[in-house]
Coordinates of C-alpha atoms in Angstrom, one line a residue:
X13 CA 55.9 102.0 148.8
X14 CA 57.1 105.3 150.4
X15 CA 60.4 106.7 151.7
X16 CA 61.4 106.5 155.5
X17 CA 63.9 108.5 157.1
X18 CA 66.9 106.7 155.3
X19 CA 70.6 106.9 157.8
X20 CA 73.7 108.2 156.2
X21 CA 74.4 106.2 153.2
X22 CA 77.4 103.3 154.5
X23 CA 79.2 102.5 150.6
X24 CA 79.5 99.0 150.3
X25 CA 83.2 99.2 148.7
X26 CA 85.8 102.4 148.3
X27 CA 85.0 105.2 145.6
X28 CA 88.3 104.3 143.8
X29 CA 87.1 100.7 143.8
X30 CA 83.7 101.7 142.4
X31 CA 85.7 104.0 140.1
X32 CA 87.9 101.2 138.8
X33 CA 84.4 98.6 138.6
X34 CA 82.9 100.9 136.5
X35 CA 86.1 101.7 134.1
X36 CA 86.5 97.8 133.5
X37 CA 82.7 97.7 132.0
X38 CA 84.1 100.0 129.2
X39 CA 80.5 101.4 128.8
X40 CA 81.3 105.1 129.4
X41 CA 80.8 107.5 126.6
X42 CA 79.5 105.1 124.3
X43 CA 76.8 105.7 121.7
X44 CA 73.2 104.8 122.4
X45 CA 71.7 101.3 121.6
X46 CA 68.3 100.2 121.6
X47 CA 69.1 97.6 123.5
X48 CA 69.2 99.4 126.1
X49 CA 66.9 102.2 125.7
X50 CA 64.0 99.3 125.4
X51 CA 64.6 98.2 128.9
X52 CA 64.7 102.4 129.9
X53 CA 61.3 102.5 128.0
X54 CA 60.1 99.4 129.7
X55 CA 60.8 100.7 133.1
X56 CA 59.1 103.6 132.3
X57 CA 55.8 101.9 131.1
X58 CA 55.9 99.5 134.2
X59 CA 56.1 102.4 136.8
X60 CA 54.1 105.3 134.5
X61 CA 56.8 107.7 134.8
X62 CA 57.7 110.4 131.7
X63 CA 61.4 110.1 132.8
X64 CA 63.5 106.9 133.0
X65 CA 67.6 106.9 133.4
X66 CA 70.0 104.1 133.0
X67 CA 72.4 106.5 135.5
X68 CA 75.9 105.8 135.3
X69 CA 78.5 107.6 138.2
X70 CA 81.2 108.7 137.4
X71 CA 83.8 110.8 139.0
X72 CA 82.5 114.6 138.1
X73 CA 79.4 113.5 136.4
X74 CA 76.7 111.1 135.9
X75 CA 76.5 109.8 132.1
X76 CA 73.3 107.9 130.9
X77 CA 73.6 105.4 128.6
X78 CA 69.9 105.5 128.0
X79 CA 67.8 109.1 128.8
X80 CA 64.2 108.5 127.9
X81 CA 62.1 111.5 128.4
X82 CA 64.9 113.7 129.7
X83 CA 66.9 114.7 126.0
X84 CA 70.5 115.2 127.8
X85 CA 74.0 112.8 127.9
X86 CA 74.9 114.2 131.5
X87 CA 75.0 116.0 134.6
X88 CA 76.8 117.6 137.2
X89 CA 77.0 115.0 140.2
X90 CA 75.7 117.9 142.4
X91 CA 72.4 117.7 140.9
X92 CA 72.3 114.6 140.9
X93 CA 69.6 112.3 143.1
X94 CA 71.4 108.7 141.3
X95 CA 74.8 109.9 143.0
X96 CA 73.6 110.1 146.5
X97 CA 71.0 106.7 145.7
X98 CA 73.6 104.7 144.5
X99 CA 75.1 104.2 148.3
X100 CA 72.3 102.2 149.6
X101 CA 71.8 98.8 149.4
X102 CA 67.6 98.5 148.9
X103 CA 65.5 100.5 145.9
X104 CA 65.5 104.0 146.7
X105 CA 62.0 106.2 146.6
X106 CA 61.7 110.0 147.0
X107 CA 57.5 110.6 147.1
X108 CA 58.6 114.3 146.3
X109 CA 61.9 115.7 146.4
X110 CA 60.8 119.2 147.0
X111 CA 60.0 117.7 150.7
X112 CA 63.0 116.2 151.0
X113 CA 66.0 118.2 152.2
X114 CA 68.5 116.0 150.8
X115 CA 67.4 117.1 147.2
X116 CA 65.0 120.6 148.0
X117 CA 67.6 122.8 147.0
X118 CA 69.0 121.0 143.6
X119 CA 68.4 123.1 140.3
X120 CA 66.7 120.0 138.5
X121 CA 64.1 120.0 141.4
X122 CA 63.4 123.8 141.9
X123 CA 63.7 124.3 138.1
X124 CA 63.6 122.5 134.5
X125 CA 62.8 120.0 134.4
X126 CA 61.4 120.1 138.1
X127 CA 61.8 116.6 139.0
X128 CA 59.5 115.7 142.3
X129 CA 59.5 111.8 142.3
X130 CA 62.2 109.7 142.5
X131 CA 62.7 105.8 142.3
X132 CA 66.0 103.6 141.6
X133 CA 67.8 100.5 141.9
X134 CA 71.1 100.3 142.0
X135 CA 73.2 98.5 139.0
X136 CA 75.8 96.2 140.9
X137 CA 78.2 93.9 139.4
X138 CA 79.2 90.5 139.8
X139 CA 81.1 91.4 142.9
X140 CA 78.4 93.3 144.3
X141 CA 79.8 97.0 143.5
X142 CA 76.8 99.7 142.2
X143 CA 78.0 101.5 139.1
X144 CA 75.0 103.4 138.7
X145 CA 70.9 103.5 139.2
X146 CA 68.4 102.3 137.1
X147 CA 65.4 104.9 137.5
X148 CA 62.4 106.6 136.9
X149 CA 61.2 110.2 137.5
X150 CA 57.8 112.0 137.8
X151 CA 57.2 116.0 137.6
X152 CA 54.6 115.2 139.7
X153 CA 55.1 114.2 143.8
X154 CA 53.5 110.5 144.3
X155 CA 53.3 110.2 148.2
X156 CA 51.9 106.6 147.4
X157 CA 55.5 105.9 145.5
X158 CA 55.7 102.6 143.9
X159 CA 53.6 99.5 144.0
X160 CA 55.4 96.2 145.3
X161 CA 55.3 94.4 141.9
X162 CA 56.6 97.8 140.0
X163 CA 59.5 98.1 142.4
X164 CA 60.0 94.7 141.6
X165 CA 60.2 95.3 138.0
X166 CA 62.6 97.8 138.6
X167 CA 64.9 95.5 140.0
X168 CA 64.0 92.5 137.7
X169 CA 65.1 95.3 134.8
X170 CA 68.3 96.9 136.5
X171 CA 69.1 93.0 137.0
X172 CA 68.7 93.3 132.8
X173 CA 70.7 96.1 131.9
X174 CA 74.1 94.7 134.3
X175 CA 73.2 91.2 132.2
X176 CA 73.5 93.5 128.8
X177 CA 77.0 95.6 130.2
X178 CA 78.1 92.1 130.8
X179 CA 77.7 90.8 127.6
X180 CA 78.6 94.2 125.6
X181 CA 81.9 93.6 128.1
X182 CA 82.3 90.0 126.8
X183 CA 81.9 90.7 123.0
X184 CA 84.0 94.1 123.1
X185 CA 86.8 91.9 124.7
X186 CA 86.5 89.4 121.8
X187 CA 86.6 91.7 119.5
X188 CA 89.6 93.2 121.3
X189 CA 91.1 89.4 121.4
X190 CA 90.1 89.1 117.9
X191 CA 91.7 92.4 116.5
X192 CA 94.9 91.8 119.0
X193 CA 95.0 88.2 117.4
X194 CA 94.4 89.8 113.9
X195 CA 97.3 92.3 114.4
X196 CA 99.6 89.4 115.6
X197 CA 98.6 87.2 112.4
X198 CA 99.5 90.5 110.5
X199 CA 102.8 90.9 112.2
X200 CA 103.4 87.0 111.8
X201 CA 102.3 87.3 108.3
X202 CA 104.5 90.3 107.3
X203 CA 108.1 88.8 109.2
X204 CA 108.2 85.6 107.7
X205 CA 110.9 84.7 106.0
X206 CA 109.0 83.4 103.1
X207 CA 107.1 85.3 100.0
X208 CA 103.6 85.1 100.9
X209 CA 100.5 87.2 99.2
X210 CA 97.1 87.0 99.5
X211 CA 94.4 87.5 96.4
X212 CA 90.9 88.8 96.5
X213 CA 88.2 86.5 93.9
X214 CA 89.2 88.8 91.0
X215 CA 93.0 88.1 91.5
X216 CA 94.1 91.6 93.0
X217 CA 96.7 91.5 95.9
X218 CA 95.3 91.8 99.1
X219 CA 98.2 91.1 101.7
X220 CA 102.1 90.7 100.8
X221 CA 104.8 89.7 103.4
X222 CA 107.8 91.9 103.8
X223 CA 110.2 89.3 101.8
X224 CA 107.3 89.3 98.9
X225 CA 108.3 92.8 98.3
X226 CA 112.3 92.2 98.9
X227 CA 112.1 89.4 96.4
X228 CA 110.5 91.5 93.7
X229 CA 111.6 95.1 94.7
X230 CA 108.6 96.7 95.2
X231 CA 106.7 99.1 98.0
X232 CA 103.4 97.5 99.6
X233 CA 102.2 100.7 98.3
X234 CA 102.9 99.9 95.0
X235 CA 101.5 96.3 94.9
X236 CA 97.9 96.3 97.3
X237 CA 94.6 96.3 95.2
X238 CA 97.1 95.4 91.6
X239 CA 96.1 92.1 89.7
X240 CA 99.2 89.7 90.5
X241 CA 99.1 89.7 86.7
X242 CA 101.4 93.0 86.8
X243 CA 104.0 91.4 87.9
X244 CA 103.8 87.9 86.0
X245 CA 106.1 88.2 82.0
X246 CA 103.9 87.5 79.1
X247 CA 103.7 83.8 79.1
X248 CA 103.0 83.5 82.7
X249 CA 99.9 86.2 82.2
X250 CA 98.5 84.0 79.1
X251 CA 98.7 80.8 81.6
X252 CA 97.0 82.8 84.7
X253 CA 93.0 82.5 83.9
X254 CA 93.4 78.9 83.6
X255 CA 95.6 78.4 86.5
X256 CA 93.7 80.5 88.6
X257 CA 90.1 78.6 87.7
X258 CA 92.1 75.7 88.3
X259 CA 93.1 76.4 91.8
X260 CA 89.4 78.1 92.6
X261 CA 87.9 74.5 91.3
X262 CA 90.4 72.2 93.1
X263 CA 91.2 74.4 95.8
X264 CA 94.7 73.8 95.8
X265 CA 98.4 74.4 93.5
X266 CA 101.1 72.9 93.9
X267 CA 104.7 74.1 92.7
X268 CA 103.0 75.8 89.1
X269 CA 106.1 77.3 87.5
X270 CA 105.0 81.1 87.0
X271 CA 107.8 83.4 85.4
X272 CA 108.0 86.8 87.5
X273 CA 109.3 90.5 86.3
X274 CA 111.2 92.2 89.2
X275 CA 111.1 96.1 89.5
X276 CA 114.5 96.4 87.7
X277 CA 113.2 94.4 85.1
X278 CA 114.8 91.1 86.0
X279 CA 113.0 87.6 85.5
X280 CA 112.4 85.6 89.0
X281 CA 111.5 82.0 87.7
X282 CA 109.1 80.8 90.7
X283 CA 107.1 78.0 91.8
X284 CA 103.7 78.8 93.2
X285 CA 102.1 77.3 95.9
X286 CA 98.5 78.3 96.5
X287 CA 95.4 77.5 98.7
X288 CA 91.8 78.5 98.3
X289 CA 90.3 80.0 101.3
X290 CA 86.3 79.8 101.7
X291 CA 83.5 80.8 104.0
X292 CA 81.2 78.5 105.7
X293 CA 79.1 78.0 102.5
X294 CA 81.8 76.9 100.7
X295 CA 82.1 80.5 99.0
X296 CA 85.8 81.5 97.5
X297 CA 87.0 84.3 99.9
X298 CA 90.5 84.9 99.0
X299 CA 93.6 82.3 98.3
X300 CA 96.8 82.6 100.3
X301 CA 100.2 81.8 98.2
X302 CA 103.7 81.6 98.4
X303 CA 106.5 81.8 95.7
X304 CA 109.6 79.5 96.0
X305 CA 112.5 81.3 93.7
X306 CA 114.0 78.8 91.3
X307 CA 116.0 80.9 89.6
X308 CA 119.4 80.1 90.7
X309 CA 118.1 76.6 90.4
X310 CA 117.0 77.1 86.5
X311 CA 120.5 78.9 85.5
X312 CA 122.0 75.1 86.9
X313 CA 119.6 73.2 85.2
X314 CA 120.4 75.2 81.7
X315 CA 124.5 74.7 82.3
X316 CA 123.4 71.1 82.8
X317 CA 121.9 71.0 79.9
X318 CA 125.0 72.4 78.0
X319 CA 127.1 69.9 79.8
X320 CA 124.2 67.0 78.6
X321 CA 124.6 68.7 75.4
X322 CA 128.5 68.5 75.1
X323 CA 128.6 64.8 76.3
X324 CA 125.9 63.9 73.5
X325 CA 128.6 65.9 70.9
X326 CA 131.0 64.0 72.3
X327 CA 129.7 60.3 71.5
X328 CA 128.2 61.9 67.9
X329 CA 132.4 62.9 67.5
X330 CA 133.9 60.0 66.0
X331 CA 131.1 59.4 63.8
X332 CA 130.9 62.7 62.4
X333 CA 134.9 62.5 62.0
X334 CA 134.1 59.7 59.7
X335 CA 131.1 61.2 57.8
X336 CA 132.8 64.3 57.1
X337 CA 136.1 62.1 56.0
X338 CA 133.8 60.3 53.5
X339 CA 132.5 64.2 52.3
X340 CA 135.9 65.1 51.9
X341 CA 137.2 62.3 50.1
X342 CA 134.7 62.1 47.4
X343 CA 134.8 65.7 47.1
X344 CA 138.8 65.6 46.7
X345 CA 137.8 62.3 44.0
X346 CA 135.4 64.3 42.6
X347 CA 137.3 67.3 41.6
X348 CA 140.1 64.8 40.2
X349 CA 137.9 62.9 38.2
X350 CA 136.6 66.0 36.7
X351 CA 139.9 67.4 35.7
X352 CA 141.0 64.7 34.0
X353 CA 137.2 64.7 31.8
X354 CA 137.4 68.7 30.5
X355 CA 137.0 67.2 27.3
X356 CA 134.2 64.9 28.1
X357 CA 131.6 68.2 29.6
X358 CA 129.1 66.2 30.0
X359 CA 130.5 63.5 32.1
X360 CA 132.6 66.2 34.1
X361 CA 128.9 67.9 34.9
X362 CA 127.6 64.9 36.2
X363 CA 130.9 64.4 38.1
X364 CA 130.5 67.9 39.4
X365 CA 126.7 67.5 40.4
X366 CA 128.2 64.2 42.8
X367 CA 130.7 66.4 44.3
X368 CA 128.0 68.8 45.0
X369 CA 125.4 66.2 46.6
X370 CA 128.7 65.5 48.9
X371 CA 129.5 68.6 49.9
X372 CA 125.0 69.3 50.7
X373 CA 125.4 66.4 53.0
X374 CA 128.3 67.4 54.7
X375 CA 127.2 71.0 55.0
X376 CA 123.7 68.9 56.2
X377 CA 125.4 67.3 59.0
X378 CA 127.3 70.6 59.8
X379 CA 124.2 72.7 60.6
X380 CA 122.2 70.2 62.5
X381 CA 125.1 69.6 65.2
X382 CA 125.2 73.2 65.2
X383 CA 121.6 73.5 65.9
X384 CA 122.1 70.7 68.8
X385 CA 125.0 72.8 69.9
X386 CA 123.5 76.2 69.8
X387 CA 122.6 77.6 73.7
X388 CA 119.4 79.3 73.3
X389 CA 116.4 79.9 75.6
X390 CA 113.6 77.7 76.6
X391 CA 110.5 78.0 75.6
X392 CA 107.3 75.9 75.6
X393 CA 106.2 75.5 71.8
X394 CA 103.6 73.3 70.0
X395 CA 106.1 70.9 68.7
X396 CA 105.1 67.8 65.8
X397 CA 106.9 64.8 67.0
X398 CA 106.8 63.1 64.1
X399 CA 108.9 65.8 62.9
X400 CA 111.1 65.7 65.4
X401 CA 112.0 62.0 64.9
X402 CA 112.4 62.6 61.8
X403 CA 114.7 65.4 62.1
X404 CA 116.7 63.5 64.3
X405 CA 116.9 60.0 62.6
X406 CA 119.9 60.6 61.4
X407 CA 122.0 62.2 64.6
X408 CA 120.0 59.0 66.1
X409 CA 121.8 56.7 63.7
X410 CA 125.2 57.9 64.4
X411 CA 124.6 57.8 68.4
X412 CA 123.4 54.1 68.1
X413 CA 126.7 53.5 66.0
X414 CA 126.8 50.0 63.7
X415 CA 125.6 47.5 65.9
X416 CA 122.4 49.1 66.6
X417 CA 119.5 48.8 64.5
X418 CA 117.5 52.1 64.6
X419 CA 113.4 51.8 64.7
X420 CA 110.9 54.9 64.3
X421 CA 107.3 54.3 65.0
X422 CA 105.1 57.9 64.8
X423 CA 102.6 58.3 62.8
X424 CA 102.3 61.3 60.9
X425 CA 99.0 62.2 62.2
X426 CA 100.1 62.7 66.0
X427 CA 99.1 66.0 67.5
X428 CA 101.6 68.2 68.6
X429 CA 102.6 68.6 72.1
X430 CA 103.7 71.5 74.5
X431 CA 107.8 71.6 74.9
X432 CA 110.7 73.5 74.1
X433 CA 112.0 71.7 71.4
X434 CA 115.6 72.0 71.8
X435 CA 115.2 70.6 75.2
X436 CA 113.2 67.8 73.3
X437 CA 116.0 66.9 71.2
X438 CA 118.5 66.6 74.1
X439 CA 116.2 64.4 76.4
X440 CA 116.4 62.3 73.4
X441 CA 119.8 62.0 72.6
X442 CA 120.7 61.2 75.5
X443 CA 117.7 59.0 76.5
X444 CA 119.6 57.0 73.0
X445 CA 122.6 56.9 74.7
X446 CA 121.5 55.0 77.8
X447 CA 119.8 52.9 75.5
X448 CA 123.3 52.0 73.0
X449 CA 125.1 51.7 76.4
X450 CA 122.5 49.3 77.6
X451 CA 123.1 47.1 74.6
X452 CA 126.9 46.4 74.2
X453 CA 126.8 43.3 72.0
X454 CA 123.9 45.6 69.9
X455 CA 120.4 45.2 69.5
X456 CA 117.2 47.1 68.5
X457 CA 116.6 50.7 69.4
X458 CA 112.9 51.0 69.1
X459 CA 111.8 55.3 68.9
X460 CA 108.0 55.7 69.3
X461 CA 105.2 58.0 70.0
X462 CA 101.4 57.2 70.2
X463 CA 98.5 59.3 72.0
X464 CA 97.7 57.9 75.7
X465 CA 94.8 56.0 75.9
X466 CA 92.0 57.6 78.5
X467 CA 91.7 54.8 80.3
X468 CA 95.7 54.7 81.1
X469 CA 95.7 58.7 81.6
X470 CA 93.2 58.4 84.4
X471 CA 95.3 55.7 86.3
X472 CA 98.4 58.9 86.3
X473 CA 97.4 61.5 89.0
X474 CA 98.0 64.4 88.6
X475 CA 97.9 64.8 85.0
X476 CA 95.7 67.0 82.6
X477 CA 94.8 64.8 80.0
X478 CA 95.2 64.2 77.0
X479 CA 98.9 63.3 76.5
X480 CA 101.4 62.0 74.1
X481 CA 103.4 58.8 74.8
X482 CA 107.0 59.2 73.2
X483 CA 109.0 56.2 74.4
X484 CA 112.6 54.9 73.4
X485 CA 113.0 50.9 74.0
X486 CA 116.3 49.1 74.0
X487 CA 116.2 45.2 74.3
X488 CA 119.7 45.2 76.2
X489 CA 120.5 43.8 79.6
X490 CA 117.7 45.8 81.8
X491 CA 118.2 47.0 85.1
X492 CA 117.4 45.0 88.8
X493 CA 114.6 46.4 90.9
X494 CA 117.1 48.5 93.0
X495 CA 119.1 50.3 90.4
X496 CA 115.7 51.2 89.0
X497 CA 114.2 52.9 92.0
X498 CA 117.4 55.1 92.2
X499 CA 117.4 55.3 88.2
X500 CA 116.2 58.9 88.0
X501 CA 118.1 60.4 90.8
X502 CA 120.7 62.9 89.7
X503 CA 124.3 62.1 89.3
X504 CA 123.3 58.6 89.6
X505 CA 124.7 55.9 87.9
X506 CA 126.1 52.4 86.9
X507 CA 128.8 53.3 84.2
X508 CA 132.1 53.5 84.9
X509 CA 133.9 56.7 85.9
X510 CA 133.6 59.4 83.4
X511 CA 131.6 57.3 81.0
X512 CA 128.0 59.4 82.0
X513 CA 127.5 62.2 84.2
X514 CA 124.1 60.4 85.6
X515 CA 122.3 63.4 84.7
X516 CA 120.2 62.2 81.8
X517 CA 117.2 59.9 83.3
X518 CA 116.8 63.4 86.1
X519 CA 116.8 66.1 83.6
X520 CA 114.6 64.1 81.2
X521 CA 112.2 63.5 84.1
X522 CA 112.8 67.9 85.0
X523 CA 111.8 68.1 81.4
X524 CA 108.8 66.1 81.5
X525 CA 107.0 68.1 84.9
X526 CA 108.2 71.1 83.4
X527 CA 105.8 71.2 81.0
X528 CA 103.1 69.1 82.9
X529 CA 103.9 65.6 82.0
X530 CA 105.7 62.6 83.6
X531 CA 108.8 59.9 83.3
X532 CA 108.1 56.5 83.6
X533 CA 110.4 53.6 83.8
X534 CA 109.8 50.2 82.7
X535 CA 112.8 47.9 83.3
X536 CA 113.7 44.1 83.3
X537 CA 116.6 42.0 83.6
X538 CA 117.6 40.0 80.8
X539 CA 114.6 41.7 78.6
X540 CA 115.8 45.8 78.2
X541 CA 114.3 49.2 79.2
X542 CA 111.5 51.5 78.3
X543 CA 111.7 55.1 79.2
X544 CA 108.4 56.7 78.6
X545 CA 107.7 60.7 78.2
X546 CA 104.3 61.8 79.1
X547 CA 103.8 65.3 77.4
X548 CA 100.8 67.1 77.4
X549 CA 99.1 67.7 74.1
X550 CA 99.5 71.8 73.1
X551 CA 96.2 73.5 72.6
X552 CA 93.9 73.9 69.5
X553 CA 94.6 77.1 68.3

């Protein structure tokens, strides 16, 4: 196939048009792919030519995104053959260029690399408009030109290499998309009102939100690429390996109480809320979590407990009054009866050692309401029930008053559970006082504690066995099917106005998931109550 006299090239659009077409491929200065030089290389091979050109046009200069066999990025337009091809509408042969006036006098014809053969097909987009030339050069004139099937090829290939600019144009607006939907996430991310952060598999901080770093005083500076440890008190760091295999195994936390350390120094009781996020494999990739502060919420549940505490004091009052009268009076009978023996010695010692023993049990009595009394801080302990009960039997007694008969059932054996115990002996005492209340004509206040059998702790989602059963059982007048599903709902209750504070059944149940466990609430008309507390066995040491 040879050149004819070709007319004035008619463009089939404007230049700024063509301009624009080629701007919106995004392909201009770009770094070579192979992609792209294989369908250069191909072109070549089909048509036997050194030189082969994936020509772009731009305003001042053609670029070529592939230059096989020529070893430069670009050239001046005016010696250029692609800029004056690129007009027509059919492939475009030069036998030899040197003959040709159009392109006789151009320096890459009359000197290096002395180009005398020219072929191309123009590179048109989906509307039609010709960015550039696919083409090949020969230093050598061919007045034969190109074969049918190799101009075909040519235009098979420059068909080829607008496919490619399409999809390079497709994914480099995904990624676009993606990194413009990325940057929004971020933005979302960082504005929201709540405390999020993000952890890489080894528990490092990968992403916090701007409230993250209000709540704890920090820069984002000072907290990316840190183990969320650093920022966790002592107790909360001990508890994190487990936690955090926990939530890689199951996924999931929900509401784990985790004790924070503020810049200044300042506790931030939290809940944490976590997800595991994995890859298609079902590989951990990083967990996203929030915090919920509770701390304004734990200050109320400690007055509480001071209030629960006072209210116990106050039922133990009259009985106490009465104990500590007793003391009193066979101290005062004690020290008579001794002064009128100081010639008997020995009968006035053994007077003395009774007046002794009465004072011991009053001074007894004295230091374990104090120790009820006494406002100190929580914290979960490995605690022997059995020695709880029976450090308590007594106080028990005196809250159950006459017409109670008191039972304890725990073996000494029992293993210890996890609980603060001064919390412990409040959710009891008052858990006591429902029960007396419960029974006004008296009855039996049954106290006992007994490890959960298996099969019963895997009928209790949600709970890490094994557990300890304490229960206290009254056989008073029970409680309808509707009181009962309200039963542990704070500030309510059925006693009379300023006979209970309806705070006991709640704060006994916030004790129990405290620490891991659970309430539950066994109730029947006519037949009494059981209130069961599910704590979680402490750990082997």
């Amino acid at each position: 196939m040879t050149s004819s006299p070709a007319p004035p090239p008619t463009p089939r659009c404007g230049e700024a048009e063509r301009l624009a077409a080629l701007a919106a491929c995004g392909i201009l200065d770009t770094a070579p792919e192979p992609e792209f030089d294989d369908l250069a290389r191909l072109a070549a091979g089909i048509c036997e030519a050194p030189v082969a050109l994936v020509s772009l046009i731009d305003a001042e200069r053609q670029w070529f995104k592939s230059a096989v066999g020529l070893g430069v990025r670009q050239t001046p337009l005016d010696t250029s053959i692609c800029a004056h091809a690129i007009h027509h509408e059919a492939p475009f042969v030069v036998p030899d260029t040197l003959r040709d006036p159009r392109f006789a006098g151009m320096a890459v014809v009359v000197g290096p690399p002395r180009l005398r053969f020219y072929a191309g097909v123009p590179l048109r987009d989906a509307a039609g408009v010709a960015i550039g030339m696919l083409c090949v050069l020969d230093r050598e004139p061919r007045p034969q030109g190109l074969t049918s099937w190799q101009v075909f090829a040519l235009t098979v290939l420059a068909r080829q290499v607008m496919s490619l600019i399409g999809m390079r144009r497709a994914v480099t607006a995904a990624d676009a998309g993606l990194a413009e939907s990325e940057a929004r996430y971020r933005a979302l991310y960082r504005r929201t009102p709540t405390p999020l952060h993000s952890l890489d598999p080894q528990g490092r901080l990968l992403a916090v939100s701007d409230r993250w770093l209000e709540l704890l005083g920090y820069g984002e500076e000072e907290v990316i690429g840190r183990p969320l440890t650093d920022f966790l008190d002592e107790s909360a760091r001990r508890d994190f390996p487990g936690t955090w295999a926990r939530m890689r195994r199951e996924g999931m936390l929900r509401g784990h109480p985790a004790c924070f350390l503020r810049r200044s120094g300042e506790r931030l009781e939290a809940l944490v809320w976590a997800r595991a996020e994995t890859d298609a494999e079902g590989r951990f990739r990083h967990s996203v979590g929030c915090l919920v502060d509770v701390t304004g919420q734990r200050e109320l549940e400690e007055a509480l407990r001071q209030s629960q505490k006072l209210e116990a004091l106050g039922q133990l009052s009259a009985g106490v009054a009465h104990d500590f009268a007793n003391v009193l009076q066979a101290t005062m009978g004690g020290l008579a009866a001794a002064e009128a023996r100081l010639h008997q010695p020995d009968r006035a010692r053994q007077i003395l050692r009774m007046t002794r023993d009465a004072v011991e049990r009053g001074i007894s009595l004295a230091r374990r309401m104090l120790s009820f009394a006494r406002k100190e801080a929580t914290a979960p302990e490995a605690v022997e029930v059995a020695a709880v009960l029976d450090g308590l039997r007594e106080l028990l007694g005196r809250v159950a008053g006459p017409g109670v008969r008191v039972v304890v059932e725990a073996p000494a054996a029992l293993p210890a559970v996890s609980a603060d115990r001064s919390q412990l002996d409040l959710v009891l005492l008052n858990l006591a006082i429902n029960a007396r209340d419960a029974m006004p004509r008296g009855g039996t206040l049954c106290v006992s504690a007994c490890c959960v059998p298996p099969e019963e702790e895997a009928r209790e989602p949600g709970l890490r066995a094994p557990h300890l059963r304490l229960a206290i059982t009254d056989n008073g007048v029970g409680m309808p099917p509707e009181v009962l599903a309200r039963a542990g709902e704070p500030f309510f209750t059925t006693k009379s106005r300023g006979q209970g504070t309806g705070l006991g059944l709640s704060m006994a149940r916030g004790f129990c998931e405290q620490v891991g466990g659970a309430l539950r609430i066994d109730s029947r008309v006519g037949e009494g109550t059981t209130v069961a507390l599910l704590l979680p066995c402490a750990a082997a040491d």
